[in-house]
Coordinates of C-alpha atoms in Angstrom, one line a residue:
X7 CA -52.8 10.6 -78.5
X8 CA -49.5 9.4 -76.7
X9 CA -47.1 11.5 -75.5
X10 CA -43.9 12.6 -77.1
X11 CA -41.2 10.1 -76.7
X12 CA -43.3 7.5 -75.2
X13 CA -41.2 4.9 -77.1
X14 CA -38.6 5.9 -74.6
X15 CA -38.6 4.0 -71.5
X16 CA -36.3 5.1 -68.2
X17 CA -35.2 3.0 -65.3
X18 CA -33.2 4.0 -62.3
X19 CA -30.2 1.6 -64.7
X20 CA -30.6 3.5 -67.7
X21 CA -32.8 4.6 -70.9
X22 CA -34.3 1.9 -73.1
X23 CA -35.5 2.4 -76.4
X24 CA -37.9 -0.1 -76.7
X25 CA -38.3 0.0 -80.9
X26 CA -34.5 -1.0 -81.2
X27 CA -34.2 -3.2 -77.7
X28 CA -31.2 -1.3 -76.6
X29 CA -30.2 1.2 -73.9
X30 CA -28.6 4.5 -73.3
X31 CA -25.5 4.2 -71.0
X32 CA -26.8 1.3 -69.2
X33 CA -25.4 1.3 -65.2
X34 CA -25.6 -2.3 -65.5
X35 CA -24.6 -5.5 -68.5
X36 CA -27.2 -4.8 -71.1
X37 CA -27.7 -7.3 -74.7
X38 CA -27.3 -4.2 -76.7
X39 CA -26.2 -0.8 -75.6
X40 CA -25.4 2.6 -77.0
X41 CA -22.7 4.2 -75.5
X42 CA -22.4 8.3 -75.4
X43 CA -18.5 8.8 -74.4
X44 CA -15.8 6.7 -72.5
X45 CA -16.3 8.4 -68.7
X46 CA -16.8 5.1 -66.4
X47 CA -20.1 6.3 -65.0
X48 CA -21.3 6.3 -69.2
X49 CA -19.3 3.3 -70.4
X50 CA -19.3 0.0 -68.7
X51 CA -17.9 -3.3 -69.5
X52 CA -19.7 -6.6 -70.2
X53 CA -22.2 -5.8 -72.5
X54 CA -23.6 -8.3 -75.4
X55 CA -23.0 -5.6 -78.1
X56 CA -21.7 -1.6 -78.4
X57 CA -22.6 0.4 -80.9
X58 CA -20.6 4.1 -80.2
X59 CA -17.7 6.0 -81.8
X60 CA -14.4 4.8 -82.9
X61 CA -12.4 6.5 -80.4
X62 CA -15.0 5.7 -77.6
X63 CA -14.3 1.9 -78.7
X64 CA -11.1 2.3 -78.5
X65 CA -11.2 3.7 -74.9
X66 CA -13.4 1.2 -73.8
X67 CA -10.9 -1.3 -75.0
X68 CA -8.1 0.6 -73.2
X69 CA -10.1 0.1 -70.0
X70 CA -12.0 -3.0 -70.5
X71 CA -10.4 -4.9 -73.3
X72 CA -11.5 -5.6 -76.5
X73 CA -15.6 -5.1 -76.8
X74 CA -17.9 -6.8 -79.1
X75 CA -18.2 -3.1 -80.8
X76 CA -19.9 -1.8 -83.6
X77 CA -17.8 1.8 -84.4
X78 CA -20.2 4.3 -85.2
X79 CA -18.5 7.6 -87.4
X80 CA -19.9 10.8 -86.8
X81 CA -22.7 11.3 -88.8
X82 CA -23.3 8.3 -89.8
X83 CA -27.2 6.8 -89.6
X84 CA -27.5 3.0 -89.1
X85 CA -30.8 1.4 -88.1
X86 CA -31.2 -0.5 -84.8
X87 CA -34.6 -2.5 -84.6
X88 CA -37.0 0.4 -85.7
X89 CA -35.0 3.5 -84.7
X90 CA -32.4 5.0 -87.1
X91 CA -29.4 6.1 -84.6
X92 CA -26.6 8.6 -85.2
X93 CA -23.6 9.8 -83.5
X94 CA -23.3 13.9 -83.3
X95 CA -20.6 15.6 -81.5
X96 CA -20.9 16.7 -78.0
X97 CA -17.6 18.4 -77.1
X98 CA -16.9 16.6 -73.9
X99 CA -14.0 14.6 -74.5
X100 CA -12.4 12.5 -77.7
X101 CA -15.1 10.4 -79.1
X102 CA -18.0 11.9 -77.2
X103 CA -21.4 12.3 -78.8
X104 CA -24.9 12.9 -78.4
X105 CA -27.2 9.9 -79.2
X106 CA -29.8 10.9 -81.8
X107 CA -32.6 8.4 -82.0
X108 CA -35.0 8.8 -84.8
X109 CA -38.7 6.8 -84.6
X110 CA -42.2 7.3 -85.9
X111 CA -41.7 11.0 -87.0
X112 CA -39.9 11.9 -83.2
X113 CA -36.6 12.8 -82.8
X114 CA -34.8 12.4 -79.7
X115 CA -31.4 13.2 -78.5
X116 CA -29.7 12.1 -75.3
X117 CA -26.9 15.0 -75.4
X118 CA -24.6 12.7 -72.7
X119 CA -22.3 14.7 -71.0
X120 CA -21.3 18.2 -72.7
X121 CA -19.9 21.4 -73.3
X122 CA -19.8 23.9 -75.5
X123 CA -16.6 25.7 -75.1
X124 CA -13.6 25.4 -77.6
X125 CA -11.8 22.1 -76.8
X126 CA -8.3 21.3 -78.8
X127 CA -9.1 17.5 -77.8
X128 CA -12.5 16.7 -79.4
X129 CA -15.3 17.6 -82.1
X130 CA -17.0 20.5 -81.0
X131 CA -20.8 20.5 -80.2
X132 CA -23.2 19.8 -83.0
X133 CA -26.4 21.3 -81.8
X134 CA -29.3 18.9 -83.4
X135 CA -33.3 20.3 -82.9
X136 CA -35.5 17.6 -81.6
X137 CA -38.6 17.0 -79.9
X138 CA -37.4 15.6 -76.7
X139 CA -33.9 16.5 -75.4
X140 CA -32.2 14.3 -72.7
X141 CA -29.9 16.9 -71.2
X142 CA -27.5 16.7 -68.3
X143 CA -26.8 19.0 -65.6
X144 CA -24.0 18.7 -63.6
X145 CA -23.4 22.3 -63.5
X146 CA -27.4 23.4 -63.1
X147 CA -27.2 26.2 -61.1
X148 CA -26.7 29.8 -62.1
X149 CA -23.6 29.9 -60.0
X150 CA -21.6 27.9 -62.2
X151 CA -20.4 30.4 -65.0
X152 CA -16.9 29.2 -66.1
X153 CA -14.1 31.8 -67.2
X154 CA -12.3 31.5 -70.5
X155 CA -10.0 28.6 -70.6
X156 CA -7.2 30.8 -71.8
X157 CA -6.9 32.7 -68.7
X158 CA -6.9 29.7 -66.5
X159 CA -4.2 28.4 -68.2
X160 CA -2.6 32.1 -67.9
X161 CA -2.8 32.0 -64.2
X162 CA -1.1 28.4 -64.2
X163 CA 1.8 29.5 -66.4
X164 CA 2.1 33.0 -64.3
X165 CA 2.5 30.5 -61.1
X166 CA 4.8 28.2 -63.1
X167 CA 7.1 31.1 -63.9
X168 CA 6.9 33.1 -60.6
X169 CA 8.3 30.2 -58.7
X170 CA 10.9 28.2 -60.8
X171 CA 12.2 26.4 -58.2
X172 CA 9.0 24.4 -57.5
X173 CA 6.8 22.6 -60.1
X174 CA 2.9 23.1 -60.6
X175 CA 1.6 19.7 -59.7
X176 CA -2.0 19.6 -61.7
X177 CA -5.1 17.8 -60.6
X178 CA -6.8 16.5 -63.9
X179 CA -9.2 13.7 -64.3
X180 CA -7.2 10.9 -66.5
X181 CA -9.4 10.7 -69.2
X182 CA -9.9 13.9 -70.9
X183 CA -9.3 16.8 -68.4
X184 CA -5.6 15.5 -68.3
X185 CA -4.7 15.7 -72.5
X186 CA -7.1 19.1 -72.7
X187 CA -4.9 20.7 -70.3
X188 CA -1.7 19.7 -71.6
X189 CA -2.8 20.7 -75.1
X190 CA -4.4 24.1 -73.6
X191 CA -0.7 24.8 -72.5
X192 CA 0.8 23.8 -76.1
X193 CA -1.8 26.1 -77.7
X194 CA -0.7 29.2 -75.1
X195 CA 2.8 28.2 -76.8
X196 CA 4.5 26.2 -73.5
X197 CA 6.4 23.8 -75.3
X198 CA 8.6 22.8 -71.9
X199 CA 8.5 18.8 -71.2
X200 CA 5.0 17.7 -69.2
X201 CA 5.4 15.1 -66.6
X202 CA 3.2 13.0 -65.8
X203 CA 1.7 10.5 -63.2
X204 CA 2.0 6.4 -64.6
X205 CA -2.4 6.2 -65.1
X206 CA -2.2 9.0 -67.3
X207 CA 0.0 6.9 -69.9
X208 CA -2.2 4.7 -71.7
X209 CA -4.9 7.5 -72.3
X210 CA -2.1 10.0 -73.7
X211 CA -0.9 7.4 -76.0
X212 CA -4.3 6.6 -76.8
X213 CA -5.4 10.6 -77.7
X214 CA -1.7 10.9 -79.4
X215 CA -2.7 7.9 -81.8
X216 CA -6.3 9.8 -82.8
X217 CA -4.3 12.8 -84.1
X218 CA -4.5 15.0 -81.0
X219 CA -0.9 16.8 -80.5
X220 CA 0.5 17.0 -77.0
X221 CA 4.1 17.2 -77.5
X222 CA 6.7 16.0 -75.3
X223 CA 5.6 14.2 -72.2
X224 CA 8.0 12.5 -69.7
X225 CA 7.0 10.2 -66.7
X226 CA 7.8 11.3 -63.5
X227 CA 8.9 8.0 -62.5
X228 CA 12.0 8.2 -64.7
X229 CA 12.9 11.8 -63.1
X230 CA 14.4 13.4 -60.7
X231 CA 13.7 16.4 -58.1
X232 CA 16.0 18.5 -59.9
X233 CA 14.4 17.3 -63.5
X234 CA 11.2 18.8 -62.5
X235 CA 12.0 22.3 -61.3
X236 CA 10.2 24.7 -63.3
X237 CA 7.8 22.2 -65.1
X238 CA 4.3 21.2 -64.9
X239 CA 3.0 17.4 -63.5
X240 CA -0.1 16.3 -64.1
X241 CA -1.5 13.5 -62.2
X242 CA -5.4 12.4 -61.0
X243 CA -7.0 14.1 -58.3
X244 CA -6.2 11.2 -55.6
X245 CA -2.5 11.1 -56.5
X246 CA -2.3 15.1 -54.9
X247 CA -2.3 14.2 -51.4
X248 CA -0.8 10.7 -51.8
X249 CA 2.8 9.7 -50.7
X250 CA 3.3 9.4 -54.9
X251 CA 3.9 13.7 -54.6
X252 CA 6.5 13.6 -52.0
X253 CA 8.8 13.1 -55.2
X254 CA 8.0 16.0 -56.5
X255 CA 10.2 19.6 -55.8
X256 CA 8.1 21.2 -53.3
X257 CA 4.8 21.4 -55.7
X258 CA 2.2 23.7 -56.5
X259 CA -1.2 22.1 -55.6
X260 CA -3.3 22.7 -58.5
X261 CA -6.5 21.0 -59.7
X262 CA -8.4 21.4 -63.1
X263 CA -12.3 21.2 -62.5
X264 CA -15.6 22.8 -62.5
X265 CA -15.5 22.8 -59.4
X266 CA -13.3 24.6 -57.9
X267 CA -15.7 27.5 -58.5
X268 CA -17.1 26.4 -54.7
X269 CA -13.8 28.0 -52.6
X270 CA -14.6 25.3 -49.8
X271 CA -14.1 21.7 -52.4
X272 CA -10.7 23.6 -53.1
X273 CA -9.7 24.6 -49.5
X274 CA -10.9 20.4 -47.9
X275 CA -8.7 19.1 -51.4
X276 CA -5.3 21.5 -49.8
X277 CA -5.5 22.9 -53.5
X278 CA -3.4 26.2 -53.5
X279 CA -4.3 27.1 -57.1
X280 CA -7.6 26.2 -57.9
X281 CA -8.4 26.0 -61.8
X282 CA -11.8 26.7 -62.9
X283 CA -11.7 24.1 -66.2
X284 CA -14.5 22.0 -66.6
X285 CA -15.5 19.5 -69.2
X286 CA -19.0 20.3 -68.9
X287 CA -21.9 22.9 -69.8
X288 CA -22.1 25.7 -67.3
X289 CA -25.7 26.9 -66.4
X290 CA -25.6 29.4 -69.1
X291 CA -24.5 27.1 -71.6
X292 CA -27.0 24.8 -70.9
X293 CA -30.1 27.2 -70.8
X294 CA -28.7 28.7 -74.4
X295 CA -28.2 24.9 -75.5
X296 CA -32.0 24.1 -75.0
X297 CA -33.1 27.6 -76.5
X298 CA -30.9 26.6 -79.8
X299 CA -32.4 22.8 -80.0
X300 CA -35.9 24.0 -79.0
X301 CA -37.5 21.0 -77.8
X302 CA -41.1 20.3 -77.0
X303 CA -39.6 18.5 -73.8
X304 CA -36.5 18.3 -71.7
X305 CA -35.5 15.7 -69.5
X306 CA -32.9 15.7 -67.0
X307 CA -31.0 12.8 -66.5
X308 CA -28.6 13.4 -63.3
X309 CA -26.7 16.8 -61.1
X310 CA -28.5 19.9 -61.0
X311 CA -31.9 18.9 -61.9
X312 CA -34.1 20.8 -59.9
X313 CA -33.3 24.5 -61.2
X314 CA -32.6 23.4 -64.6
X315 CA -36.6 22.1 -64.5
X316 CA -37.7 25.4 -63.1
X317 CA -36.0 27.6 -65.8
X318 CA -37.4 25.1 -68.2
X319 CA -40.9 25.8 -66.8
X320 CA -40.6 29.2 -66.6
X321 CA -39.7 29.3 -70.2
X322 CA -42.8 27.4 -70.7
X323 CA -41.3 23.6 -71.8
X324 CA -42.7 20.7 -70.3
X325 CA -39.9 19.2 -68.3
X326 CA -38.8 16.0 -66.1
X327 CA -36.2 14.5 -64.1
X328 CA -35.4 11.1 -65.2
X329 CA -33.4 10.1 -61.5
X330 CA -31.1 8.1 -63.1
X331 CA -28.5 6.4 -61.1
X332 CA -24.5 5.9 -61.1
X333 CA -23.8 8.7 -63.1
X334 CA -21.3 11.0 -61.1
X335 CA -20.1 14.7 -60.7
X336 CA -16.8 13.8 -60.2
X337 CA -15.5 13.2 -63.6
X338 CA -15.1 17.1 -64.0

């Protein structure tokens, strides 16, 4: 009898599914790829054909130019070779979505990367059961239990306000992290003007076009010190140390991320108010996650993978780490 999944092929580049000749978030140029959500480590350039979300297309487009794309609507099944395919939500940012891969009576979903808290910016998570889950697990230890979102952004506008004479300079990776925050801050009612750093521009614009509100932005290029008293920059993590900053009014280093549950990444980044904001599944979310799909297997594609495997074999699924490579940490 052959195993579960054994359709599905993995290589350090990526997962191929033979029956439809295309991969899963192939590291390198591939004839026929499925993308799960726009992140660089996920999404490359130079591939023969896409088939993922609109808004993924679009982002790819944003960063790559135009790609010979197939747009893929949520929900939507379309056959590829001998596997139907669909798109399901997976809450990471605008356009993300789990891969669900239909063949020979098996279902398997490659979840990409994920979360499960309430995002303003993106379709929530769609849990889908399956027989074989391809999970992440950046966040795969029990350590990592992120507070509410709310109160993060709570402590950002208590700093704002406490200090009017300086502005909260914000740490926030460009594509995602950056428009959640800012619209985390319009739904905690701060209406004020956001500045923010030129390579955010593109990708605001891009989220404003898809319907996602994040009111009145203003580049900090066309400001002055005085300007940007009492208001909040956003910028990407290497622009916080940079020469770029020394415009700023004496700023508050912030950074949005996951990790800056680890007091050490925040103290070697000089972050004086570290965020804890993350993009993806904490270790609690993602041992409920695999209860809720109940899967025969789980396999782990990239962080954490070592725990998450034990848990999973102490709640008595087979498990695997796949070991794929390029996929990063960093995008959180």
């Amino acid at each position: 009898m052959a195993r579960i999944g054994s359709w599905i092929e993995v290589f350090p580049e990526g997962i191929y599914v033979r029956p439809a000749d295309a991969w899963v978030d192939p590291s390198q140029p591939k004839d026929r790829a499925l993308i799960t959500h726009g992140h660089a480590d996920h999404a490359r350039g130079g591939h023969g054909s896409v088939l993922a979300t609109p808004e993924t297309l679009a982002i790819m487009a944003v960063r790559y130019g135009d790609q010979n794309g197939q747009p893929v609507a949520y929900d939507e099944r379309v056959r590829v070779g001998d596997v139907d395919v669909s798109f399901v939500p997976a809450g990471h940012v605008l356009g993300s979505a789990q891969i669900v891969l239909e063949h020979g009576g098996e279902r398997v979903v490659v979840s990409g990367d994920y979360k499960r808290r309430e995002d303003p910016t993106c379709a929530p998570f769609v849990p889908v059961p399956c027989d074989v889950f391809i999970t992440e697990a950046t966040f795969g230890l029990p350590v990592f239990r992120h507070p509410d979102t709310g109160a993060e952004i709570d402590r950002l506008l208590h700093r704002l306000h406490s200090d009017p004479e300086r502005c909260v300079l914000v740490g926030a990776y460009a594509l995602g992290k950056a428009q959640r925050v800012i619209a985390e801050l319009r739904r905690r009612g701060h209406e004020q003007p956001i500045y923010y750093h030129g390579a955010l521009e593109r990708l605001c614009a891009l989220y404003e076009e898809h319907g996602v509100r994040l009111g009145e932005l203003r580049h900090v290029g066309s400001a002055t010190k005085e300007e940007m008293r009492g208001h909040v920059v956003i910028a990407p993590p290497g622009a916080l140390n940079d020469r770029w900053s020394r415009r700023l009014p004496d700023p508050v280093t912030a950074m949005a991320s996951g990790w800056m549950r680890i007091r050490q990444r925040a103290r070697q980044s000089n972050v004086e108010l570290p965020l804890i904001i993350s993009d993806h599944a904490d270790w609690d979310e993602l041992t409920s996650t695999i209860r809720e799909v109940a899967p025969s297997e789980v396999w782990i594609t990239h962080g954490r993978e070592d725990a998450l495997k034990h848990w999973c074999m102490t709640h008595q699924i087979k498990a695997r780490e796949l070991n794929l490579v390029g996929y990063e940490d960093e995008d959180d």
